[in-house]
Amino acid sequence: MGSPGRRMFMREVPRLKREMGLSAVVVNAENCAAGSGLTAALAKGLFDSGADAITLGDHTWGQKEFPGEIGSLERVVRPANFASECPGRGWTVVTLPVGRFAVVNVQGRVFMQTVDCPFKAMDRVLNEIPKDLPVFVDFHAEATSEKITMAHYLDGRVTAVVGTHTHVQTSDAMLLPKGTAYITDLGMTGPYISSIGRDLKPVTRKFVTGMPSRFEVAEGPCVLEGAIVEFDAQTKKASSIEAFRIREPL
C-alpha cells in the first residue's frame, strides 16, 4: 500500500528470505503506486528487493502509463479473467534455482466490477499451464464465500489459493482435503493506523457525511502480512500453510 508499504516490503523481505530460507516470494502490488496501480519502475524496485512474481487486481490500470508497460513485465500478472483485449498476461512461469512454478491471478465478481467468470478462466488457464508445474493462485476478490468456493473448486488441481483485496488478514489458513493450501485473505503491507491503508480523516468524513473525499495513503507504523506455504515439488501438493505478521511498534 503506497510508499509506506513499499518501504516495509523492501526492508523486511530480504531479511525474511535470508533468515527463513524462503525459496520464492509472490507479492500482490495493485496498491503499490500511491494506493492505486503499479508502474514498471516500482515493479523493478520490488523485484530488486526479493519479489519473484507480482500479482495485481481491480486497480491494475490505476496508473495511466501502465497499459503500455505491462507487456514487457514477464513476471507481473493481471487477472486472467480481464477481457482478452487487455494487455498483459494472466499467468506466468517463474524459474528459480530451486525449480519452476506457475503464478495465476484471477479476480472475483461479487461486489466488484464486471469481469469474465473466474471459475471458467481458471479452467482455461490450467489447460494452458504445463502439467508438471506447481500452481499458485491469487484470487483477488471481495466476498469470502466466492473465495472459499474457488478454493474447493481448485482443490487438488493447484498447490495454493490465496485471497487478496480486503486488506484484512483472515485466520483460516488450512490445507484442503486434496492437498491445496488456502487462506481467505493474506492481509496488507502498509500503515495499520488507517482504514485498510488509507488516511482515516477523509474516510471517516465520507462515512459520516456521504460526501466524496480523496483517500490518501496513511502514514505511520506499518505491518507486513502474508502466508508461508511449503509444498512437495513432485506431487505439487502443499504440506503446510502458516499466516504471519510483522508489525512495527507504535
Tab-separated table of C-alpha atoms in Angstrom, residues 145-250:
chain	number	residue	atom	x	y	z
A	145	SER	CA	-17.924	-17.115	0.006
A	146	GLU	CA	-16.594	-16.672	-3.528
A	147	LYS	CA	-13.008	-17.185	-2.366
A	148	ILE	CA	-13.802	-20.316	-0.350
A	149	THR	CA	-15.821	-21.782	-3.209
A	150	MET	CA	-12.996	-21.150	-5.665
A	151	ALA	CA	-10.522	-22.846	-3.339
A	152	HIS	CA	-12.605	-26.014	-3.174
A	153	TYR	CA	-13.203	-25.836	-6.935
A	154	LEU	CA	-9.418	-25.905	-7.434
A	155	ASP	CA	-8.557	-28.280	-4.580
A	156	GLY	CA	-6.122	-30.893	-5.837
A	157	ARG	CA	-5.644	-29.034	-9.125
A	158	VAL	CA	-3.331	-26.289	-7.804
A	159	THR	CA	-0.812	-26.017	-4.976
A	160	ALA	CA	-2.265	-22.950	-3.269
A	161	VAL	CA	-5.150	-20.499	-3.482
A	162	VAL	CA	-4.666	-17.289	-1.519
A	163	GLY	CA	-7.111	-14.397	-1.361
A	164	THR	CA	-6.291	-10.718	-1.631
A	165	HIS	CA	-8.245	-7.428	-1.841
A	166	THR	CA	-9.816	-6.849	1.582
A	167	HIS	CA	-6.512	-5.818	3.263
A	168	VAL	CA	-7.602	-7.690	6.414
A	169	GLN	CA	-5.781	-10.937	7.168
A	170	THR	CA	-8.054	-13.883	7.947
A	171	SER	CA	-7.429	-16.647	10.478
A	172	ASP	CA	-8.412	-19.622	8.307
A	173	ALA	CA	-5.117	-20.789	6.772
A	174	MET	CA	-5.587	-24.508	6.112
A	175	LEU	CA	-4.859	-27.486	3.895
A	176	LEU	CA	-7.880	-28.599	1.882
A	177	PRO	CA	-8.745	-32.320	1.548
A	178	LYS	CA	-6.947	-32.863	-1.780
A	179	GLY	CA	-3.744	-31.025	-0.879
A	180	THR	CA	-4.287	-27.370	-1.797
A	181	ALA	CA	-3.203	-24.694	0.691
A	182	TYR	CA	-5.735	-21.926	1.318
A	183	ILE	CA	-6.266	-18.652	3.164
A	184	THR	CA	-9.193	-16.288	2.516
A	185	ASP	CA	-7.076	-13.117	2.653
A	186	LEU	CA	-3.348	-12.545	3.087
A	187	GLY	CA	-3.891	-9.100	4.608
A	188	MET	CA	-1.912	-5.951	3.801
A	189	THR	CA	1.575	-4.496	3.774
A	190	GLY	CA	1.159	-0.871	4.736
A	191	PRO	CA	0.188	1.555	7.523
A	192	TYR	CA	-2.111	-0.089	10.070
A	193	ILE	CA	-3.363	3.049	11.883
A	194	SER	CA	-5.657	3.601	8.947
A	195	SER	CA	-8.761	2.414	7.145
A	196	ILE	CA	-7.257	-0.515	5.206
A	197	GLY	CA	-4.232	1.635	4.397
A	198	ARG	CA	-5.974	4.966	3.768
A	199	ASP	CA	-5.817	8.065	5.940
A	200	LEU	CA	-8.636	7.912	8.486
A	201	LYS	CA	-9.850	11.531	8.277
A	202	PRO	CA	-11.243	11.570	4.691
A	203	VAL	CA	-12.576	8.026	5.021
A	204	THR	CA	-14.405	8.930	8.229
A	205	ARG	CA	-15.752	12.101	6.602
A	206	LYS	CA	-17.128	10.046	3.696
A	207	PHE	CA	-18.874	7.601	6.034
A	208	VAL	CA	-20.327	10.362	8.250
A	209	THR	CA	-21.459	12.818	5.540
A	210	GLY	CA	-21.753	10.749	2.361
A	211	MET	CA	-19.727	13.411	0.549
A	212	PRO	CA	-16.905	12.316	-1.781
A	213	SER	CA	-13.371	12.585	-0.423
A	214	ARG	CA	-9.915	11.865	-1.778
A	215	PHE	CA	-8.496	8.888	0.084
A	216	GLU	CA	-4.761	9.395	0.556
A	217	VAL	CA	-2.447	6.647	1.748
A	218	ALA	CA	-1.937	6.893	5.506
A	219	GLU	CA	1.382	7.455	7.234
A	220	GLY	CA	2.737	5.883	10.384
A	221	PRO	CA	3.857	2.430	11.514
A	222	CYS	CA	3.374	-0.427	9.076
A	223	VAL	CA	2.506	-4.086	9.091
A	224	LEU	CA	3.664	-6.761	6.654
A	225	GLU	CA	1.273	-9.696	6.338
A	226	GLY	CA	1.231	-12.850	4.271
A	227	ALA	CA	1.452	-16.619	4.392
A	228	ILE	CA	4.235	-19.170	4.027
A	229	VAL	CA	3.408	-22.285	2.000
A	230	GLU	CA	5.502	-25.452	1.967
A	231	PHE	CA	4.897	-27.979	-0.783
A	232	ASP	CA	6.272	-31.088	-2.476
A	233	ALA	CA	7.617	-30.220	-5.925
A	234	GLN	CA	6.995	-33.767	-7.161
A	235	THR	CA	3.382	-34.194	-6.066
A	236	LYS	CA	2.667	-30.420	-6.289
A	237	LYS	CA	0.650	-30.753	-3.088
A	238	ALA	CA	1.045	-28.384	-0.152
A	239	SER	CA	2.247	-29.761	3.183
A	240	SER	CA	1.614	-26.644	5.272
A	241	ILE	CA	0.446	-23.039	5.202
A	242	GLU	CA	1.036	-20.549	8.001
A	243	ALA	CA	-0.077	-16.917	8.134
A	244	PHE	CA	2.427	-14.433	9.502
A	245	ARG	CA	2.538	-10.786	10.523
A	246	ILE	CA	5.367	-8.341	11.213
A	247	ARG	CA	4.198	-5.164	12.892
A	248	GLU	CA	6.221	-2.006	13.530
A	249	PRO	CA	5.707	-0.568	17.025
A	250	LEU	CA	3.504	2.496	17.530
